[in-house]
PDB file of C-alpha atoms in Angstrom:
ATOM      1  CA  UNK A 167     -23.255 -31.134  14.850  1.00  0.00           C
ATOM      2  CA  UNK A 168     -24.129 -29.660  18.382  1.00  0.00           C
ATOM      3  CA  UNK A 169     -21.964 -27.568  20.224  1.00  0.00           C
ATOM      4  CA  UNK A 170     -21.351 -30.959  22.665  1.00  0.00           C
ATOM      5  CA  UNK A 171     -20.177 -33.107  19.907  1.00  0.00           C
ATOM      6  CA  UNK A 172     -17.354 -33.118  17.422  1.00  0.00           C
ATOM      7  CA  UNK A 173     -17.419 -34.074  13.911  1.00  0.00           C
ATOM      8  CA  UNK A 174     -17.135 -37.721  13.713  1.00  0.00           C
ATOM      9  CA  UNK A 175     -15.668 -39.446  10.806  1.00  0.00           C
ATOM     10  CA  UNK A 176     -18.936 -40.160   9.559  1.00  0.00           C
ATOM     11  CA  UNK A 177     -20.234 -36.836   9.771  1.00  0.00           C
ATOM     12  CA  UNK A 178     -19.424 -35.990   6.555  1.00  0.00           C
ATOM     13  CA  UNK A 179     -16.283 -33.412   7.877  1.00  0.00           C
ATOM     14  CA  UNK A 180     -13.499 -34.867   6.463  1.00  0.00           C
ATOM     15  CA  UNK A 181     -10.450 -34.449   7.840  1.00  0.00           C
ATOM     16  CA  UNK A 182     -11.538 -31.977  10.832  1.00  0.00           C
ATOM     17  CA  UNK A 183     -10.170 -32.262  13.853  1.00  0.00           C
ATOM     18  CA  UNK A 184     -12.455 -33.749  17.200  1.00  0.00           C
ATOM     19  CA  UNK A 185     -13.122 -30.589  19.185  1.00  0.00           C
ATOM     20  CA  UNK A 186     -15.625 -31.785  21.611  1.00  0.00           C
ATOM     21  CA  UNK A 187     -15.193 -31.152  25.370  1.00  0.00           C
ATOM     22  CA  UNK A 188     -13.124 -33.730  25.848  1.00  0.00           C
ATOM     23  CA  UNK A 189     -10.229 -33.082  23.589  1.00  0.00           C
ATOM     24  CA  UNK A 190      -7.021 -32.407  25.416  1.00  0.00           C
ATOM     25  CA  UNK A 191      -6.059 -28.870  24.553  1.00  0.00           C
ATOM     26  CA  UNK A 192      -2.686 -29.295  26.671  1.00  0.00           C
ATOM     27  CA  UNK A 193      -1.578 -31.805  23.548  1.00  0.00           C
ATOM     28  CA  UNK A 194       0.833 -30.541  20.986  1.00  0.00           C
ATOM     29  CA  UNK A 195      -0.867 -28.963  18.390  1.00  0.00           C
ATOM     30  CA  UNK A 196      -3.992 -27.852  20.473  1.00  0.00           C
ATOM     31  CA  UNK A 197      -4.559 -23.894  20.837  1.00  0.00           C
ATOM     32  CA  UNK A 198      -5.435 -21.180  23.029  1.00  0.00           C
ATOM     33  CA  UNK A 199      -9.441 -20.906  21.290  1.00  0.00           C
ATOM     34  CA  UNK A 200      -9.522 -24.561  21.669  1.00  0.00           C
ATOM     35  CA  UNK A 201      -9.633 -24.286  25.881  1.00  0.00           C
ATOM     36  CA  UNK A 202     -11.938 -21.244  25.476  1.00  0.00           C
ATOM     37  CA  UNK A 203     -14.690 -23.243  23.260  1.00  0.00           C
ATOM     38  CA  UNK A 204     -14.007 -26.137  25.629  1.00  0.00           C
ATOM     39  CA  UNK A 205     -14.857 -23.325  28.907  1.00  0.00           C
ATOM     40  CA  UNK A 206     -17.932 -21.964  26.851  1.00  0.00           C
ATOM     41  CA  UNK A 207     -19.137 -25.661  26.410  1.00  0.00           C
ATOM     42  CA  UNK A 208     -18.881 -26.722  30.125  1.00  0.00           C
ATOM     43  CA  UNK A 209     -20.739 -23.078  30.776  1.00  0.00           C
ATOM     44  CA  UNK A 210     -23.263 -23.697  27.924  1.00  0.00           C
ATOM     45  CA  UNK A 211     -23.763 -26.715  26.587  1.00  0.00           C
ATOM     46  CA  UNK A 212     -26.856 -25.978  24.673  1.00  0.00           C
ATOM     47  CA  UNK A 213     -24.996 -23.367  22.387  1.00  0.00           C
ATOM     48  CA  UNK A 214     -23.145 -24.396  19.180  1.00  0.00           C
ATOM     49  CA  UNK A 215     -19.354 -22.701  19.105  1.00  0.00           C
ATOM     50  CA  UNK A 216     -18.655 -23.835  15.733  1.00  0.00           C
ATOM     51  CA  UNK A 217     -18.714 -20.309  14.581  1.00  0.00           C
ATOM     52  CA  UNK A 218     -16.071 -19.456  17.144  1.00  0.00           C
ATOM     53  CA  UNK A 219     -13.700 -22.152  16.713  1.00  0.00           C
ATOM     54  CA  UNK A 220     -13.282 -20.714  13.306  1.00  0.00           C
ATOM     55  CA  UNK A 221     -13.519 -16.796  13.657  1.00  0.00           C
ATOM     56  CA  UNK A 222     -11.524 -17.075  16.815  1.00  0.00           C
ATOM     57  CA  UNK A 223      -8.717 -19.205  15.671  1.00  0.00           C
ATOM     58  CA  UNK A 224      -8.846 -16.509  12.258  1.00  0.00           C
ATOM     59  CA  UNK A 225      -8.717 -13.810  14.813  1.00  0.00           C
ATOM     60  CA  UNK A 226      -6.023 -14.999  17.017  1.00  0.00           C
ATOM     61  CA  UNK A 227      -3.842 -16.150  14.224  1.00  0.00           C
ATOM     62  CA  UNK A 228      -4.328 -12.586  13.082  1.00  0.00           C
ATOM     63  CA  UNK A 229      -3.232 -11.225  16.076  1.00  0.00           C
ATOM     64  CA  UNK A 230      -0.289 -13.588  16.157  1.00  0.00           C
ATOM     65  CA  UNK A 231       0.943 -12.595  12.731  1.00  0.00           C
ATOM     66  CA  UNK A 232       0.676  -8.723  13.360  1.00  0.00           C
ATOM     67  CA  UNK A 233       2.795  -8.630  16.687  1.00  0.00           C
ATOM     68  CA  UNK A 234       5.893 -10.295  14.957  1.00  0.00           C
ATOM     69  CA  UNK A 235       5.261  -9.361  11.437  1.00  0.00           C
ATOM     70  CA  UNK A 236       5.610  -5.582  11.956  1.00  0.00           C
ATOM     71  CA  UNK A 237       9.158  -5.889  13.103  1.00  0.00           C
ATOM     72  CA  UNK A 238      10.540  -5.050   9.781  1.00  0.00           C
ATOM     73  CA  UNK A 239       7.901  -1.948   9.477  1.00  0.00           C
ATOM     74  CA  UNK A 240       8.955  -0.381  12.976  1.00  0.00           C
ATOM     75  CA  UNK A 241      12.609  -0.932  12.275  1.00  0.00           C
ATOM     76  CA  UNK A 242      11.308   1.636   9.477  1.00  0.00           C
ATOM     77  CA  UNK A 243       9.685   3.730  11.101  1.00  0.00           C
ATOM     78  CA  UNK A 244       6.491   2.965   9.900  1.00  0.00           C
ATOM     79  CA  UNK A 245       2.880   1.911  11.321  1.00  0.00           C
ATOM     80  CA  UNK A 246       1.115  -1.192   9.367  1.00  0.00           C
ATOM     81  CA  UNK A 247      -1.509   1.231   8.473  1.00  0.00           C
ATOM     82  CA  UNK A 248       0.822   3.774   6.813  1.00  0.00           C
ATOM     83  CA  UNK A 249       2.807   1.107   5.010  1.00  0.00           C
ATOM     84  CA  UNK A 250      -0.621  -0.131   3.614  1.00  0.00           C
ATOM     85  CA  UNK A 251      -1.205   3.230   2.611  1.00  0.00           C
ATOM     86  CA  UNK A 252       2.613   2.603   0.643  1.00  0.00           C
ATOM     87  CA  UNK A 253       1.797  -1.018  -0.312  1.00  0.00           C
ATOM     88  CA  UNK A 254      -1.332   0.019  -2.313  1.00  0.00           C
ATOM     89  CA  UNK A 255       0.288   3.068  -4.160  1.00  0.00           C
ATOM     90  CA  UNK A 256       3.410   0.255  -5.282  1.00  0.00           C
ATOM     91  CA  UNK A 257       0.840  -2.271  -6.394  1.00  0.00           C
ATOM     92  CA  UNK A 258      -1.682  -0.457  -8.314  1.00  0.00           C
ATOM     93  CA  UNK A 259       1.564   1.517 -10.061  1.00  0.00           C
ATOM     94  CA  UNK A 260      -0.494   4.670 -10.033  1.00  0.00           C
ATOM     95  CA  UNK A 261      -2.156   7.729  -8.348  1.00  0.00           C
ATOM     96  CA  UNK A 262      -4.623   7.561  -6.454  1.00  0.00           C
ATOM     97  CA  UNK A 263      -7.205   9.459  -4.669  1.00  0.00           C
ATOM     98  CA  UNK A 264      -7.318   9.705  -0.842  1.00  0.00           C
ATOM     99  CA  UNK A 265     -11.317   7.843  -1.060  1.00  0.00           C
ATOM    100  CA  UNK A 266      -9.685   5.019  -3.008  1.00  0.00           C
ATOM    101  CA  UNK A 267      -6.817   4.650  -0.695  1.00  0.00           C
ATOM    102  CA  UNK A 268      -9.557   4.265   1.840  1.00  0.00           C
ATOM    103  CA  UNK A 269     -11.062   1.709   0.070  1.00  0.00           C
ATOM    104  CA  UNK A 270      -7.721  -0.475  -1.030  1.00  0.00           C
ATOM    105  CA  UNK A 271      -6.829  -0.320   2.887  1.00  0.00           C
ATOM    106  CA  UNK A 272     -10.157  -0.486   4.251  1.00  0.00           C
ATOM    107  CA  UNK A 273      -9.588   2.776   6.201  1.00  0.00           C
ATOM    108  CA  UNK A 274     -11.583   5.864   7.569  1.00  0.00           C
ATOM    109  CA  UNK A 275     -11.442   8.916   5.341  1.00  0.00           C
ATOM    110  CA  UNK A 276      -9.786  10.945   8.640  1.00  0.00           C
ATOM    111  CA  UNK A 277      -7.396   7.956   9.085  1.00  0.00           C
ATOM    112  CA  UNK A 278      -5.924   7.941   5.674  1.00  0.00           C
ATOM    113  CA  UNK A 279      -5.879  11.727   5.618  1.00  0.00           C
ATOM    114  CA  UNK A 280      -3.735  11.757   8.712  1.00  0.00           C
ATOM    115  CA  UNK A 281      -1.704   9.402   7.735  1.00  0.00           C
ATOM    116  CA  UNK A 282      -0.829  10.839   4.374  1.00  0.00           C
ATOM    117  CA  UNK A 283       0.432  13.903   6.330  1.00  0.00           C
ATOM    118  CA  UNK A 284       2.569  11.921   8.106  1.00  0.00           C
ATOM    119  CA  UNK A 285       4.063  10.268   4.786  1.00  0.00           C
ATOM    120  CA  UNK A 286       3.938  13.929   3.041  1.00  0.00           C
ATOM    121  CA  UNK A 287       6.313  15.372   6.081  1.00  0.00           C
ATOM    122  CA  UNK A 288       8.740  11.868   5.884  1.00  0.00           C
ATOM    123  CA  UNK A 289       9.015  12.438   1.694  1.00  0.00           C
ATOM    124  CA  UNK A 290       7.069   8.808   1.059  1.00  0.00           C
ATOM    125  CA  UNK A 291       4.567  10.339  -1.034  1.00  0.00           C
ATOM    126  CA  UNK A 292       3.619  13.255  -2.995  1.00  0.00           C
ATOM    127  CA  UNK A 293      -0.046  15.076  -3.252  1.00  0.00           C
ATOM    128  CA  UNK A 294      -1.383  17.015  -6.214  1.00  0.00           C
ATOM    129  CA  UNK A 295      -4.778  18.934  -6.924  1.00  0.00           C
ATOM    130  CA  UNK A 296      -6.984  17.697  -9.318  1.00  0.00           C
ATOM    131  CA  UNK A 297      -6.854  20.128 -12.798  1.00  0.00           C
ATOM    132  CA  UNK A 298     -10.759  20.259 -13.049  1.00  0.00           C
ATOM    133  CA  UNK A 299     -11.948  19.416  -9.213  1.00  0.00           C
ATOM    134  CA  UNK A 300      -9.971  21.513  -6.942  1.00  0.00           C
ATOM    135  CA  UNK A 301     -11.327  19.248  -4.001  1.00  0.00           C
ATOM    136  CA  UNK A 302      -9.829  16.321  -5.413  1.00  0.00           C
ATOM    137  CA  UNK A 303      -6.394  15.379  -4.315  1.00  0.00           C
ATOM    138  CA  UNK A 304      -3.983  13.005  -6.213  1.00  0.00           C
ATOM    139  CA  UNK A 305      -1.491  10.856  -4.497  1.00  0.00           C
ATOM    140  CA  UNK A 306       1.513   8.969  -5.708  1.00  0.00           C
ATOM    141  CA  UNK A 307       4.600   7.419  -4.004  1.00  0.00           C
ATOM    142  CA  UNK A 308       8.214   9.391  -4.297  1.00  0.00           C
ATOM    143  CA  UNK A 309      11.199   7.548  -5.182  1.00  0.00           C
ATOM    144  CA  UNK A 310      11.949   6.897  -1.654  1.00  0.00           C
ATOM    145  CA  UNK A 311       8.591   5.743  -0.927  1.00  0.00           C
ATOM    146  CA  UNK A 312       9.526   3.342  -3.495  1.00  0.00           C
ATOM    147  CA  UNK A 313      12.406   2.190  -2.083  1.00  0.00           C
ATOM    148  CA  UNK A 314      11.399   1.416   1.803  1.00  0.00           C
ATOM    149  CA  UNK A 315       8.134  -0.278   0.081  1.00  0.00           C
ATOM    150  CA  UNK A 316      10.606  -2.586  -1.993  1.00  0.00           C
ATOM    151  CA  UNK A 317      13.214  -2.752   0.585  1.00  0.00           C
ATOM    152  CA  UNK A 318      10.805  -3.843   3.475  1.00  0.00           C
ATOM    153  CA  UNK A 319       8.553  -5.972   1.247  1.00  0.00           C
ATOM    154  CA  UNK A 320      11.076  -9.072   0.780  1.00  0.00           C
ATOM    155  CA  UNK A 321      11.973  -9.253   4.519  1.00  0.00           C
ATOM    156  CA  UNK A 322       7.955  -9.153   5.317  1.00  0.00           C
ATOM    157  CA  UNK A 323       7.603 -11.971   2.862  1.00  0.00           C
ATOM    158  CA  UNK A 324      10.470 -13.899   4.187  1.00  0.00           C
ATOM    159  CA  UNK A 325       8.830 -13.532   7.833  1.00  0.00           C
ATOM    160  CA  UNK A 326       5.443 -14.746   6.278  1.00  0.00           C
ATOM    161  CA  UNK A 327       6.795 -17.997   4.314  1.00  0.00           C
ATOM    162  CA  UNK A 328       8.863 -19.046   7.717  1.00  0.00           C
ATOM    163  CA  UNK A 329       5.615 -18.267   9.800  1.00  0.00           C
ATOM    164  CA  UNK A 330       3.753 -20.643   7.521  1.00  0.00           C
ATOM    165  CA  UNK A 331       6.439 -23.243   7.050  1.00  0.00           C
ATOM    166  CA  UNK A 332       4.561 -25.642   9.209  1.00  0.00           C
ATOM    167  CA  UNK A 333       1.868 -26.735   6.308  1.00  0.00           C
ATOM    168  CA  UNK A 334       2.679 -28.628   2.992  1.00  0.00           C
ATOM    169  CA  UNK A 335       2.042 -26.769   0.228  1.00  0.00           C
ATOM    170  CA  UNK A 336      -1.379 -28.928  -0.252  1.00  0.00           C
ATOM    171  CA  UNK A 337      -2.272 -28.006   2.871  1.00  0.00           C
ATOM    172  CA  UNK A 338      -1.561 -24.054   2.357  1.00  0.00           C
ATOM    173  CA  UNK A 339      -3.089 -24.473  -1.172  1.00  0.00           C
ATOM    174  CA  UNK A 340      -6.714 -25.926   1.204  1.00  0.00           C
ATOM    175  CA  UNK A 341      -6.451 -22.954   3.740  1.00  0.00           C
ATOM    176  CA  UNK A 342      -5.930 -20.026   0.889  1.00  0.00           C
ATOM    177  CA  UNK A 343      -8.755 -21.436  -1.135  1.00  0.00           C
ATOM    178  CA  UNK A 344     -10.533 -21.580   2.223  1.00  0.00           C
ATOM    179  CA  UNK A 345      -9.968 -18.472   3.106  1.00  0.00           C
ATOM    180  CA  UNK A 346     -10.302 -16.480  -0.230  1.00  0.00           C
ATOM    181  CA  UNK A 347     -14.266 -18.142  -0.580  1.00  0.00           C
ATOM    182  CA  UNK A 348     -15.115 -17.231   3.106  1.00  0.00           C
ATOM    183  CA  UNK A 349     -13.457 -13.519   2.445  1.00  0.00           C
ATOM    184  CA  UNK A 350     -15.207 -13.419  -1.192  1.00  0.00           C
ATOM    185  CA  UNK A 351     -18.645 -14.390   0.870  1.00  0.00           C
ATOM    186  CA  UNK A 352     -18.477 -11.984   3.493  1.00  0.00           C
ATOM    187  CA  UNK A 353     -17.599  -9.276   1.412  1.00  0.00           C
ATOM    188  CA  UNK A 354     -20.660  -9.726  -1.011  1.00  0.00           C
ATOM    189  CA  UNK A 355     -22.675  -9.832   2.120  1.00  0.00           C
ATOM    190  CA  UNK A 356     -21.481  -6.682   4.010  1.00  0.00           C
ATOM    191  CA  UNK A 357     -21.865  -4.742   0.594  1.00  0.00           C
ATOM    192  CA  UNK A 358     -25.117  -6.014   0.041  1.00  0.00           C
ATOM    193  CA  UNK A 359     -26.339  -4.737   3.504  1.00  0.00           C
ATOM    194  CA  UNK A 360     -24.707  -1.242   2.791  1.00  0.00           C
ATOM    195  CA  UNK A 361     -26.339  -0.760  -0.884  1.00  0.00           C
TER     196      UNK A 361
END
């Protein structure tokens, strides 16, 4: 498939929707990155933007779900980052140490230090030195960590079945299989180029 024509029902796509040039992005169920590929194809017509139809739609949806879905957090008084931080100490059920917070929330070692301080001064969680490595800090989540983890977490969830409420469950059973072998690829790739 070039970048000038869509998949055709006998291109072996099943399914996919025609986003050549001269799909009508104005239609119901068009979107913003369809009129952008449709821009980049009338500027260059040569180039295939099948890889942006994809990680642009992933990205704007992404952007899209973050603006509304950290109502509940704010009304909290929290940051997404900070109750990610909160998230990963309720779901692993234990301590852990600042580097694997980093990891689990795919932070900076600086980020998740700062905002640990933050959820040390509000009482969310609790540090503790290490008994044999006095370097080593140990974090766990207080009892009211606890609580505005479990009391945010159904409202979030709510928020994230009514965004979503659009698709069948076939359809949302396609896009999380979809999404969990692209995520599983690119995450053996990027940690293969950084061993």
């Amino acid at each position: 498939m070039t970048a000038t024509q869509g998949p055709s029902a006998g291109d072996g796509v099943t399914g996919t929707p025609d986003t050549s040039s001269t799909a009508d992005v104005s239609a119901p169920g068009r979107d913003t990155v369809a009129e952008v590929v449709r821009q980049w194809r009338a500027v260059h017509p040569d180039l295939d933007t099948g890889p942006m139809e994809i990680i642009g739609r992933i990205n704007r949806c992404a952007a899209l779900f973050q603006q509304a879905e950290d109502a509940p957090l704010r009304r909290a008084g929290l940051t997404r980052p900070e109750f990610d931080l909160l998230g990963a100490l309720r779901r692993t059920g234990h301590e852990l140490t600042p580097s694997e917070l980093a990891r689990e929330t795919f932070s900076s070692g600086a980020a998740v230090t700062k905002r640990l301080k933050t959820l040390t001064e509000r009482g969310l969680v609790e540090r503790r030195g290490d008994t044999r490595d006095r370097r080593v800090a140990h974090v766990r989540l207080t009892d009211a960590g606890r609580e505005v983890v479990d009391g945010i977490l159904p409202s979030q969830l709510s928020y994230e079945n009514a965004v979503l409420s659009g698709l069948g469950p076939g359809e949302l059973g396609d896009l999380a299989g979809l999404l969990g072998g692209l995520l599983a690829q690119l995450e053996g790739r990027l940690g293969a180029l950084r061993a």
